[in-house]
mmCIF file with all atom_site columns, C-alpha atoms in Angstrom:
data_model
loop_
_atom_site.group_PDB
_atom_site.id
_atom_site.type_symbol
_atom_site.label_atom_id
_atom_site.label_alt_id
_atom_site.label_comp_id
_atom_site.label_asym_id
_atom_site.label_entity_id
_atom_site.label_seq_id
_atom_site.pdbx_PDB_ins_code
_atom_site.Cartn_x
_atom_site.Cartn_y
_atom_site.Cartn_z
_atom_site.occupancy
_atom_site.B_iso_or_equiv
_atom_site.pdbx_formal_charge
_atom_site.auth_seq_id
_atom_site.auth_comp_id
_atom_site.auth_asym_id
_atom_site.auth_atom_id
_atom_site.pdbx_PDB_model_num
ATOM 1   C CA . MET A 1 1   ? 0.000  0.000  0.000  1.00 0.00 ? 30  MET A CA 1
ATOM 2   C CA . LYS A 1 2   ? 1.402  3.402  -0.981 1.00 0.00 ? 31  LYS A CA 1
ATOM 3   C CA . ILE A 1 3   ? 1.248  6.331  1.424  1.00 0.00 ? 32  ILE A CA 1
ATOM 4   C CA . ASN A 1 4   ? 1.436  9.820  -0.071 1.00 0.00 ? 33  ASN A CA 1
ATOM 5   C CA . SER A 1 5   ? 3.459  12.672 1.469  1.00 0.00 ? 34  SER A CA 1
ATOM 6   C CA . PHE A 1 6   ? 0.397  14.066 3.252  1.00 0.00 ? 35  PHE A CA 1
ATOM 7   C CA . GLY A 1 7   ? -0.264 10.680 4.823  1.00 0.00 ? 36  GLY A CA 1
ATOM 8   C CA . MET A 1 8   ? 3.353  10.395 5.958  1.00 0.00 ? 37  MET A CA 1
ATOM 9   C CA . ARG A 1 9   ? 3.204  13.820 7.581  1.00 0.00 ? 38  ARG A CA 1
ATOM 10  C CA . TYR A 1 10  ? -0.116 12.943 9.250  1.00 0.00 ? 39  TYR A CA 1
ATOM 11  C CA . TRP A 1 11  ? 1.167  9.694  10.743 1.00 0.00 ? 40  TRP A CA 1
ATOM 12  C CA . GLY A 1 12  ? 4.400  11.402 11.744 1.00 0.00 ? 41  GLY A CA 1
ATOM 13  C CA . LEU A 1 13  ? 2.389  13.901 13.769 1.00 0.00 ? 42  LEU A CA 1
ATOM 14  C CA . VAL A 1 14  ? 0.253  11.151 15.311 1.00 0.00 ? 43  VAL A CA 1
ATOM 15  C CA . ILE A 1 15  ? 3.295  9.140  16.355 1.00 0.00 ? 44  ILE A CA 1
ATOM 16  C CA . GLY A 1 16  ? 5.011  12.267 17.680 1.00 0.00 ? 45  GLY A CA 1
ATOM 17  C CA . ASP A 1 17  ? 1.984  13.150 19.825 1.00 0.00 ? 46  ASP A CA 1
ATOM 18  C CA . TRP A 1 18  ? 1.745  9.548  21.056 1.00 0.00 ? 47  TRP A CA 1
ATOM 19  C CA . VAL A 1 19  ? 5.406  9.470  22.074 1.00 0.00 ? 48  VAL A CA 1
ATOM 20  C CA . TRP A 1 20  ? 5.099  12.881 23.733 1.00 0.00 ? 49  TRP A CA 1
ATOM 21  C CA . GLY A 1 21  ? 2.117  11.608 25.707 1.00 0.00 ? 50  GLY A CA 1
ATOM 22  C CA . LEU A 1 22  ? 4.119  8.590  26.863 1.00 0.00 ? 51  LEU A CA 1
ATOM 23  C CA . ARG A 1 23  ? 6.890  10.931 27.950 1.00 0.00 ? 52  ARG A CA 1
ATOM 24  C CA . THR A 1 24  ? 4.479  12.965 30.091 1.00 0.00 ? 53  THR A CA 1
ATOM 25  C CA . ILE A 1 25  ? 3.093  9.820  31.746 1.00 0.00 ? 54  ILE A CA 1
ATOM 26  C CA . ALA A 1 26  ? 6.569  8.398  32.331 1.00 0.00 ? 55  ALA A CA 1
ATOM 27  C CA . LEU A 1 27  ? 7.858  11.595 33.918 1.00 0.00 ? 56  LEU A CA 1
ATOM 28  C CA . SER A 1 28  ? 4.801  11.772 36.182 1.00 0.00 ? 57  SER A CA 1
ATOM 29  C CA . VAL A 1 29  ? 5.264  8.188  37.338 1.00 0.00 ? 58  VAL A CA 1
ATOM 30  C CA . ILE A 1 30  ? 9.000  8.667  37.891 1.00 0.00 ? 59  ILE A CA 1
ATOM 31  C CA . SER A 1 31  ? 8.432  11.801 39.982 1.00 0.00 ? 60  SER A CA 1
ATOM 32  C CA . CYS A 1 32  ? 5.870  10.050 42.190 1.00 0.00 ? 61  CYS A CA 1
ATOM 33  C CA . ILE A 1 33  ? 7.871  6.928  42.979 1.00 0.00 ? 62  ILE A CA 1
ATOM 34  C CA . SER A 1 34  ? 10.660 6.989  45.569 1.00 0.00 ? 63  SER A CA 1
ATOM 35  C CA . PHE A 1 35  ? 13.507 5.896  43.292 1.00 0.00 ? 64  PHE A CA 1
ATOM 36  C CA . PRO A 1 36  ? 17.048 6.960  44.189 1.00 0.00 ? 65  PRO A CA 1
ATOM 37  C CA . LEU A 1 37  ? 18.000 10.269 42.536 1.00 0.00 ? 66  LEU A CA 1
ATOM 38  C CA . TRP A 1 38  ? 20.581 8.681  40.233 1.00 0.00 ? 67  TRP A CA 1
ATOM 39  C CA . LEU A 1 39  ? 18.023 6.127  39.012 1.00 0.00 ? 68  LEU A CA 1
ATOM 40  C CA . ARG A 1 40  ? 15.449 8.826  38.333 1.00 0.00 ? 69  ARG A CA 1
ATOM 41  C CA . LYS A 1 41  ? 18.030 10.768 36.290 1.00 0.00 ? 70  LYS A CA 1
ATOM 42  C CA . ILE A 1 42  ? 18.798 7.678  34.200 1.00 0.00 ? 71  ILE A CA 1
ATOM 43  C CA . ALA A 1 43  ? 15.077 7.099  33.576 1.00 0.00 ? 72  ALA A CA 1
ATOM 44  C CA . LEU A 1 44  ? 14.557 10.737 32.557 1.00 0.00 ? 73  LEU A CA 1
ATOM 45  C CA . LEU A 1 45  ? 17.527 10.621 30.193 1.00 0.00 ? 74  LEU A CA 1
ATOM 46  C CA . ALA A 1 46  ? 16.160 7.423  28.634 1.00 0.00 ? 75  ALA A CA 1
ATOM 47  C CA . CYS A 1 47  ? 12.827 9.165  27.980 1.00 0.00 ? 76  CYS A CA 1
ATOM 48  C CA . LEU A 1 48  ? 14.580 12.141 26.395 1.00 0.00 ? 77  LEU A CA 1
ATOM 49  C CA . LEU A 1 49  ? 16.733 9.916  24.172 1.00 0.00 ? 78  LEU A CA 1
ATOM 50  C CA . LEU A 1 50  ? 13.625 8.067  22.950 1.00 0.00 ? 79  LEU A CA 1
ATOM 51  C CA . LEU A 1 51  ? 11.938 11.347 22.068 1.00 0.00 ? 80  LEU A CA 1
ATOM 52  C CA . VAL A 1 52  ? 15.007 12.707 20.278 1.00 0.00 ? 81  VAL A CA 1
ATOM 53  C CA . ALA A 1 53  ? 15.138 9.532  18.168 1.00 0.00 ? 82  ALA A CA 1
ATOM 54  C CA . CYS A 1 54  ? 11.527 10.110 17.073 1.00 0.00 ? 83  CYS A CA 1
ATOM 55  C CA . GLN A 1 55  ? 12.105 13.763 16.088 1.00 0.00 ? 84  GLN A CA 1
ATOM 56  C CA . ALA A 1 56  ? 12.731 14.818 12.495 1.00 0.00 ? 85  ALA A CA 1
ATOM 57  C CA . LYS A 1 57  ? 16.408 15.629 11.951 1.00 0.00 ? 86  LYS A CA 1
ATOM 58  C CA . ASN A 1 58  ? 16.445 17.799 8.825  1.00 0.00 ? 87  ASN A CA 1
ATOM 59  C CA . PRO A 1 59  ? 14.938 21.166 7.840  1.00 0.00 ? 88  PRO A CA 1
ATOM 60  C CA . ASN A 1 60  ? 11.930 21.489 5.558  1.00 0.00 ? 89  ASN A CA 1
ATOM 61  C CA . ALA A 1 61  ? 13.437 22.126 2.104  1.00 0.00 ? 90  ALA A CA 1
ATOM 62  C CA . ASN A 1 62  ? 10.380 24.134 0.998  1.00 0.00 ? 91  ASN A CA 1
ATOM 63  C CA . ASN A 1 63  ? 10.755 26.795 3.680  1.00 0.00 ? 92  ASN A CA 1
ATOM 64  C CA . GLN A 1 64  ? 14.438 27.625 3.947  1.00 0.00 ? 93  GLN A CA 1
ATOM 65  C CA . ALA A 1 65  ? 17.257 29.811 2.660  1.00 0.00 ? 94  ALA A CA 1
ATOM 66  C CA . GLN A 1 66  ? 20.990 29.260 2.396  1.00 0.00 ? 95  GLN A CA 1
ATOM 67  C CA . VAL A 1 67  ? 23.057 32.226 3.617  1.00 0.00 ? 96  VAL A CA 1
ATOM 68  C CA . GLN A 1 68  ? 26.579 33.184 4.631  1.00 0.00 ? 97  GLN A CA 1
ATOM 69  C CA . VAL A 1 69  ? 27.269 34.183 8.240  1.00 0.00 ? 98  VAL A CA 1
ATOM 70  C CA . ALA A 1 70  ? 29.107 37.507 8.442  1.00 0.00 ? 99  ALA A CA 1
ATOM 71  C CA . ARG A 1 71  ? 29.308 37.752 12.220 1.00 0.00 ? 100 ARG A CA 1
ATOM 72  C CA . VAL A 1 72  ? 27.974 36.248 15.433 1.00 0.00 ? 101 VAL A CA 1
ATOM 73  C CA . VAL A 1 73  ? 26.462 39.099 17.448 1.00 0.00 ? 102 VAL A CA 1
ATOM 74  C CA . SER A 1 74  ? 25.468 37.129 20.553 1.00 0.00 ? 103 SER A CA 1
ATOM 75  C CA . GLY A 1 75  ? 24.321 33.695 21.640 1.00 0.00 ? 104 GLY A CA 1
ATOM 76  C CA . GLN A 1 76  ? 20.989 34.276 19.905 1.00 0.00 ? 105 GLN A CA 1
ATOM 77  C CA . THR A 1 77  ? 21.708 36.672 17.017 1.00 0.00 ? 106 THR A CA 1
ATOM 78  C CA . LEU A 1 78  ? 23.658 36.446 13.743 1.00 0.00 ? 107 LEU A CA 1
ATOM 79  C CA . GLU A 1 79  ? 24.454 38.829 10.921 1.00 0.00 ? 108 GLU A CA 1
ATOM 80  C CA . VAL A 1 80  ? 24.166 37.126 7.539  1.00 0.00 ? 109 VAL A CA 1
ATOM 81  C CA . VAL A 1 81  ? 24.537 37.915 3.844  1.00 0.00 ? 110 VAL A CA 1
ATOM 82  C CA . GLY A 1 82  ? 22.424 36.415 1.078  1.00 0.00 ? 111 GLY A CA 1
ATOM 83  C CA . MET A 1 83  ? 18.811 36.904 2.127  1.00 0.00 ? 112 MET A CA 1
ATOM 84  C CA . ALA A 1 84  ? 16.561 36.904 -0.947 1.00 0.00 ? 113 ALA A CA 1
ATOM 85  C CA . GLU A 1 85  ? 15.104 40.373 -0.381 1.00 0.00 ? 114 GLU A CA 1
ATOM 86  C CA . ARG A 1 86  ? 18.563 41.967 0.175  1.00 0.00 ? 115 ARG A CA 1
ATOM 87  C CA . PRO A 1 87  ? 21.238 39.574 -1.170 1.00 0.00 ? 116 PRO A CA 1
ATOM 88  C CA . ASN A 1 88  ? 24.168 42.014 -0.968 1.00 0.00 ? 117 ASN A CA 1
ATOM 89  C CA . LEU A 1 89  ? 23.330 43.579 2.393  1.00 0.00 ? 118 LEU A CA 1
ATOM 90  C CA . ILE A 1 90  ? 23.781 42.361 5.947  1.00 0.00 ? 119 ILE A CA 1
ATOM 91  C CA . SER A 1 91  ? 20.616 41.113 7.676  1.00 0.00 ? 120 SER A CA 1
ATOM 92  C CA . GLN A 1 92  ? 20.171 40.250 11.345 1.00 0.00 ? 121 GLN A CA 1
ATOM 93  C CA . VAL A 1 93  ? 18.823 36.801 12.224 1.00 0.00 ? 122 VAL A CA 1
ATOM 94  C CA . ARG A 1 94  ? 17.316 35.978 15.622 1.00 0.00 ? 123 ARG A CA 1
ATOM 95  C CA . LEU A 1 95  ? 17.302 32.290 16.620 1.00 0.00 ? 124 LEU A CA 1
ATOM 96  C CA . ILE A 1 96  ? 13.723 31.168 17.303 1.00 0.00 ? 125 ILE A CA 1
ATOM 97  C CA . GLY A 1 97  ? 13.002 29.834 20.783 1.00 0.00 ? 126 GLY A CA 1
ATOM 98  C CA . VAL A 1 98  ? 16.404 30.856 22.187 1.00 0.00 ? 127 VAL A CA 1
ATOM 99  C CA . ASP A 1 99  ? 16.945 33.431 24.945 1.00 0.00 ? 128 ASP A CA 1
ATOM 100 C CA . ALA A 1 100 ? 20.686 33.750 25.497 1.00 0.00 ? 129 ALA A CA 1
ATOM 101 C CA . PRO A 1 101 ? 22.270 35.796 28.291 1.00 0.00 ? 130 PRO A CA 1
ATOM 102 C CA . ASP A 1 102 ? 23.024 39.434 27.557 1.00 0.00 ? 131 ASP A CA 1
ATOM 103 C CA . LEU A 1 103 ? 26.695 40.115 26.753 1.00 0.00 ? 132 LEU A CA 1
ATOM 104 C CA . ARG A 1 104 ? 26.827 42.231 29.928 1.00 0.00 ? 133 ARG A CA 1
ATOM 105 C CA . GLN A 1 105 ? 25.632 39.184 31.881 1.00 0.00 ? 134 GLN A CA 1
ATOM 106 C CA . ARG A 1 106 ? 29.090 37.755 32.492 1.00 0.00 ? 135 ARG A CA 1
ATOM 107 C CA . PRO A 1 107 ? 30.408 35.152 32.074 1.00 0.00 ? 136 PRO A CA 1
ATOM 108 C CA . TRP A 1 108 ? 27.339 33.530 30.497 1.00 0.00 ? 137 TRP A CA 1
ATOM 109 C CA . GLY A 1 109 ? 26.767 36.048 27.694 1.00 0.00 ? 138 GLY A CA 1
ATOM 110 C CA . ASP A 1 110 ? 30.330 35.748 26.381 1.00 0.00 ? 139 ASP A CA 1
ATOM 111 C CA . GLN A 1 111 ? 30.221 31.952 26.691 1.00 0.00 ? 140 GLN A CA 1
ATOM 112 C CA . ALA A 1 112 ? 26.978 31.710 24.699 1.00 0.00 ? 141 ALA A CA 1
ATOM 113 C CA . LYS A 1 113 ? 28.429 33.869 21.912 1.00 0.00 ? 142 LYS A CA 1
ATOM 114 C CA . GLU A 1 114 ? 31.654 31.838 21.824 1.00 0.00 ? 143 GLU A CA 1
ATOM 115 C CA . PHE A 1 115 ? 29.729 28.556 21.641 1.00 0.00 ? 144 PHE A CA 1
ATOM 116 C CA . LEU A 1 116 ? 27.628 29.777 18.714 1.00 0.00 ? 145 LEU A CA 1
ATOM 117 C CA . GLU A 1 117 ? 30.786 30.992 16.943 1.00 0.00 ? 146 GLU A CA 1
ATOM 118 C CA . GLN A 1 118 ? 32.412 27.577 17.420 1.00 0.00 ? 147 GLN A CA 1
ATOM 119 C CA . SER A 1 119 ? 29.253 25.781 16.242 1.00 0.00 ? 148 SER A CA 1
ATOM 120 C CA . ILE A 1 120 ? 29.157 27.833 13.031 1.00 0.00 ? 149 ILE A CA 1
ATOM 121 C CA . GLY A 1 121 ? 32.889 27.387 12.491 1.00 0.00 ? 150 GLY A CA 1
ATOM 122 C CA . ASP A 1 122 ? 34.197 28.327 9.051  1.00 0.00 ? 151 ASP A CA 1
ATOM 123 C CA . LEU A 1 123 ? 32.366 31.472 7.918  1.00 0.00 ? 152 LEU A CA 1
ATOM 124 C CA . ASP A 1 124 ? 33.055 30.556 4.297  1.00 0.00 ? 153 ASP A CA 1
ATOM 125 C CA . LYS A 1 125 ? 30.649 27.635 4.605  1.00 0.00 ? 154 LYS A CA 1
ATOM 126 C CA . PRO A 1 126 ? 26.935 28.543 4.384  1.00 0.00 ? 155 PRO A CA 1
ATOM 127 C CA . VAL A 1 127 ? 24.248 27.819 6.943  1.00 0.00 ? 156 VAL A CA 1
ATOM 128 C CA . VAL A 1 128 ? 20.597 27.033 6.281  1.00 0.00 ? 157 VAL A CA 1
ATOM 129 C CA . LEU A 1 129 ? 17.810 29.162 7.743  1.00 0.00 ? 158 LEU A CA 1
ATOM 130 C CA . GLU A 1 130 ? 14.453 27.461 8.243  1.00 0.00 ? 159 GLU A CA 1
ATOM 131 C CA . PHE A 1 131 ? 11.424 29.678 8.787  1.00 0.00 ? 160 PHE A CA 1
ATOM 132 C CA . ASP A 1 132 ? 8.232  29.281 10.789 1.00 0.00 ? 161 ASP A CA 1
ATOM 133 C CA . LEU A 1 133 ? 4.891  31.117 10.631 1.00 0.00 ? 162 LEU A CA 1
ATOM 134 C CA . GLN A 1 134 ? 6.264  34.522 11.665 1.00 0.00 ? 163 GLN A CA 1
ATOM 135 C CA . THR A 1 135 ? 9.441  35.470 9.806  1.00 0.00 ? 164 THR A CA 1
ATOM 136 C CA . LYS A 1 136 ? 10.164 38.943 11.269 1.00 0.00 ? 165 LYS A CA 1
ATOM 137 C CA . ASP A 1 137 ? 10.153 40.385 14.781 1.00 0.00 ? 166 ASP A CA 1
ATOM 138 C CA . LYS A 1 138 ? 9.101  43.912 15.774 1.00 0.00 ? 167 LYS A CA 1
ATOM 139 C CA . ILE A 1 139 ? 12.561 45.349 15.026 1.00 0.00 ? 168 ILE A CA 1
ATOM 140 C CA . ASP A 1 140 ? 12.692 43.687 11.586 1.00 0.00 ? 169 ASP A CA 1
ATOM 141 C CA . ARG A 1 141 ? 15.125 40.887 12.438 1.00 0.00 ? 170 ARG A CA 1
ATOM 142 C CA . THR A 1 142 ? 14.589 37.633 10.545 1.00 0.00 ? 171 THR A CA 1
ATOM 143 C CA . LEU A 1 143 ? 13.336 34.834 12.812 1.00 0.00 ? 172 LEU A CA 1
ATOM 144 C CA . ALA A 1 144 ? 14.762 31.428 11.933 1.00 0.00 ? 173 ALA A CA 1
ATOM 145 C CA . TYR A 1 145 ? 15.970 27.994 12.935 1.00 0.00 ? 174 TYR A CA 1
ATOM 146 C CA . VAL A 1 146 ? 19.640 27.759 11.960 1.00 0.00 ? 175 VAL A CA 1
ATOM 147 C CA . TRP A 1 147 ? 21.075 24.505 10.585 1.00 0.00 ? 176 TRP A CA 1
ATOM 148 C CA . LYS A 1 148 ? 24.758 23.719 10.077 1.00 0.00 ? 177 LYS A CA 1
ATOM 149 C CA . ASP A 1 149 ? 25.996 20.308 8.883  1.00 0.00 ? 178 ASP A CA 1
ATOM 150 C CA . GLY A 1 150 ? 22.646 18.718 9.783  1.00 0.00 ? 179 GLY A CA 1
ATOM 151 C CA . GLU A 1 151 ? 22.578 20.120 13.341 1.00 0.00 ? 180 GLU A CA 1
ATOM 152 C CA . LEU A 1 152 ? 19.909 22.500 14.621 1.00 0.00 ? 181 LEU A CA 1
ATOM 153 C CA . LEU A 1 153 ? 21.973 25.210 16.317 1.00 0.00 ? 182 LEU A CA 1
ATOM 154 C CA . ASN A 1 154 ? 18.974 26.600 18.234 1.00 0.00 ? 183 ASN A CA 1
ATOM 155 C CA . GLU A 1 155 ? 18.750 23.198 19.909 1.00 0.00 ? 184 GLU A CA 1
ATOM 156 C CA . GLN A 1 156 ? 22.491 22.877 20.563 1.00 0.00 ? 185 GLN A CA 1
ATOM 157 C CA . VAL A 1 157 ? 22.783 26.273 22.275 1.00 0.00 ? 186 VAL A CA 1
ATOM 158 C CA . VAL A 1 158 ? 19.998 25.271 24.671 1.00 0.00 ? 187 VAL A CA 1
ATOM 159 C CA . LYS A 1 159 ? 21.150 21.650 25.124 1.00 0.00 ? 188 LYS A CA 1
ATOM 160 C CA . GLN A 1 160 ? 24.674 22.668 26.111 1.00 0.00 ? 189 GLN A CA 1
ATOM 161 C CA . GLY A 1 161 ? 23.330 25.090 28.706 1.00 0.00 ? 190 GLY A CA 1
ATOM 162 C CA . TYR A 1 162 ? 24.252 28.369 27.003 1.00 0.00 ? 191 TYR A CA 1
ATOM 163 C CA . ALA A 1 163 ? 20.696 29.714 26.666 1.00 0.00 ? 192 ALA A CA 1
ATOM 164 C CA . LEU A 1 164 ? 17.103 29.238 27.796 1.00 0.00 ? 193 LEU A CA 1
ATOM 165 C CA . PHE A 1 165 ? 14.281 27.914 25.679 1.00 0.00 ? 194 PHE A CA 1
ATOM 166 C CA . VAL A 1 166 ? 11.480 30.487 25.548 1.00 0.00 ? 195 VAL A CA 1
ATOM 167 C CA . GLU A 1 167 ? 8.268  29.682 23.699 1.00 0.00 ? 196 GLU A CA 1
ATOM 168 C CA . ARG A 1 168 ? 7.041  32.515 21.500 1.00 0.00 ? 197 ARG A CA 1
ATOM 169 C CA . SER A 1 169 ? 3.866  32.435 19.428 1.00 0.00 ? 198 SER A CA 1
ATOM 170 C CA . PRO A 1 170 ? 3.166  31.760 16.655 1.00 0.00 ? 199 PRO A CA 1
ATOM 171 C CA . ASN A 1 171 ? 6.487  29.944 16.009 1.00 0.00 ? 200 ASN A CA 1
ATOM 172 C CA . HIS A 1 172 ? 6.150  26.500 17.581 1.00 0.00 ? 201 HIS A CA 1
ATOM 173 C CA . LYS A 1 173 ? 7.623  24.116 14.990 1.00 0.00 ? 202 LYS A CA 1
ATOM 174 C CA . TYR A 1 174 ? 10.447 22.826 17.223 1.00 0.00 ? 203 TYR A CA 1
ATOM 175 C CA . ASP A 1 175 ? 9.096  23.706 20.684 1.00 0.00 ? 204 ASP A CA 1
ATOM 176 C CA . GLN A 1 176 ? 9.090  20.104 21.892 1.00 0.00 ? 205 GLN A CA 1
ATOM 177 C CA . ARG A 1 177 ? 12.614 19.555 20.646 1.00 0.00 ? 206 ARG A CA 1
ATOM 178 C CA . LEU A 1 178 ? 13.887 22.722 22.350 1.00 0.00 ? 207 LEU A CA 1
ATOM 179 C CA . GLU A 1 179 ? 12.054 21.900 25.572 1.00 0.00 ? 208 GLU A CA 1
ATOM 180 C CA . ARG A 1 180 ? 13.700 18.471 25.661 1.00 0.00 ? 209 ARG A CA 1
ATOM 181 C CA . ALA A 1 181 ? 17.096 20.094 25.053 1.00 0.00 ? 210 ALA A CA 1
ATOM 182 C CA . GLN A 1 182 ? 16.533 22.332 28.070 1.00 0.00 ? 211 GLN A CA 1
ATOM 183 C CA . GLN A 1 183 ? 15.477 19.390 30.229 1.00 0.00 ? 212 GLN A CA 1
ATOM 184 C CA . TRP A 1 184 ? 18.680 17.609 29.232 1.00 0.00 ? 213 TRP A CA 1
ATOM 185 C CA . ALA A 1 185 ? 20.815 20.655 30.130 1.00 0.00 ? 214 ALA A CA 1
ATOM 186 C CA . ARG A 1 186 ? 19.133 20.946 33.534 1.00 0.00 ? 215 ARG A CA 1
ATOM 187 C CA . ILE A 1 187 ? 19.536 17.257 34.356 1.00 0.00 ? 216 ILE A CA 1
ATOM 188 C CA . MET A 1 188 ? 23.191 17.286 33.319 1.00 0.00 ? 217 MET A CA 1
ATOM 189 C CA . GLY A 1 189 ? 23.944 20.603 35.077 1.00 0.00 ? 218 GLY A CA 1
ATOM 190 C CA . GLN A 1 190 ? 25.250 22.177 31.884 1.00 0.00 ? 219 GLN A CA 1
ATOM 191 C CA . GLY A 1 191 ? 26.355 25.816 31.643 1.00 0.00 ? 220 GLY A CA 1
ATOM 192 C CA . ILE A 1 192 ? 23.794 28.157 33.187 1.00 0.00 ? 221 ILE A CA 1
ATOM 193 C CA . TRP A 1 193 ? 22.335 25.134 35.046 1.00 0.00 ? 222 TRP A CA 1
ATOM 194 C CA . ASN A 1 194 ? 25.623 24.321 36.797 1.00 0.00 ? 223 ASN A CA 1
ATOM 195 C CA . PRO A 1 195 ? 24.587 23.885 40.457 1.00 0.00 ? 224 PRO A CA 1
ATOM 196 C CA . GLU A 1 196 ? 27.933 25.288 41.646 1.00 0.00 ? 225 GLU A CA 1
ATOM 197 C CA . LYS A 1 197 ? 27.584 28.499 39.622 1.00 0.00 ? 226 LYS A CA 1
ATOM 198 C CA . PRO A 1 198 ? 24.041 28.865 38.268 1.00 0.00 ? 227 PRO A CA 1
ATOM 199 C CA . MET A 1 199 ? 22.759 31.911 36.424 1.00 0.00 ? 228 MET A CA 1
ATOM 200 C CA . ARG A 1 200 ? 20.582 33.687 38.998 1.00 0.00 ? 229 ARG A CA 1
ATOM 201 C CA . GLN A 1 201 ? 18.643 35.975 36.658 1.00 0.00 ? 230 GLN A CA 1
ATOM 202 C CA . THR A 1 202 ? 17.009 35.030 33.384 1.00 0.00 ? 231 THR A CA 1
ATOM 203 C CA . PRO A 1 203 ? 18.170 37.092 30.388 1.00 0.00 ? 232 PRO A CA 1
ATOM 204 C CA . ALA A 1 204 ? 14.775 38.833 30.302 1.00 0.00 ? 233 ALA A CA 1
ATOM 205 C CA . GLU A 1 205 ? 15.023 39.782 33.994 1.00 0.00 ? 234 GLU A CA 1
ATOM 206 C CA . PHE A 1 206 ? 18.588 41.044 33.546 1.00 0.00 ? 235 PHE A CA 1
ATOM 207 C CA . ARG A 1 207 ? 17.663 43.236 30.565 1.00 0.00 ? 236 ARG A CA 1
ATOM 208 C CA . ARG A 1 208 ? 14.644 44.651 32.361 1.00 0.00 ? 237 ARG A CA 1
ATOM 209 C CA . LEU A 1 209 ? 16.743 45.622 35.390 1.00 0.00 ? 238 LEU A CA 1
ATOM 210 C CA . ASN A 1 210 ? 19.693 46.952 33.380 1.00 0.00 ? 239 ASN A CA 1
ATOM 211 C CA . ARG A 1 211 ? 18.123 49.073 30.671 1.00 0.00 ? 240 ARG A CA 1
#
């Protein structure tokens, strides 16, 4: 029996919702039972690994653009060249779902920027921008998911503990993936979640208090 592309997308969504539901039930059960802390962490990591395996790995080819990175501005913002509407001018790109520490929020702001620079690597090699429902923010920055060598950099910045995941409507395409990345960072004590030196203020709180 042949299944067309619409059918594949439909069943992909059904399976994704089913697995996400199992994750919610599993986490609830784990939190209610008096397992040792180390065993609960292993169980949570197993749930996250299962969910990552069920998540699509590549961008949607029908809703993307290939661009050249000119500069990394911060842990959540890039300057790129090659956008269709202004191919020879520099455009700012804001990573969807990522709230990185302000550069004045030391040492976390500098660390987030450095990680994104390392993840992008050679500036001569292009990156792929994938768009969601809303493509511009109120200050005219392009909103995008950034892919490099098959990796979703929005996810990696959050997973390694260099930024927070913040849900913002109407762009929800990879919310579950980013939420799982943040759960992983918290469990593993990565970066801003390091229990010995945690970030005490969220980036939004810091900016509000230091305008």
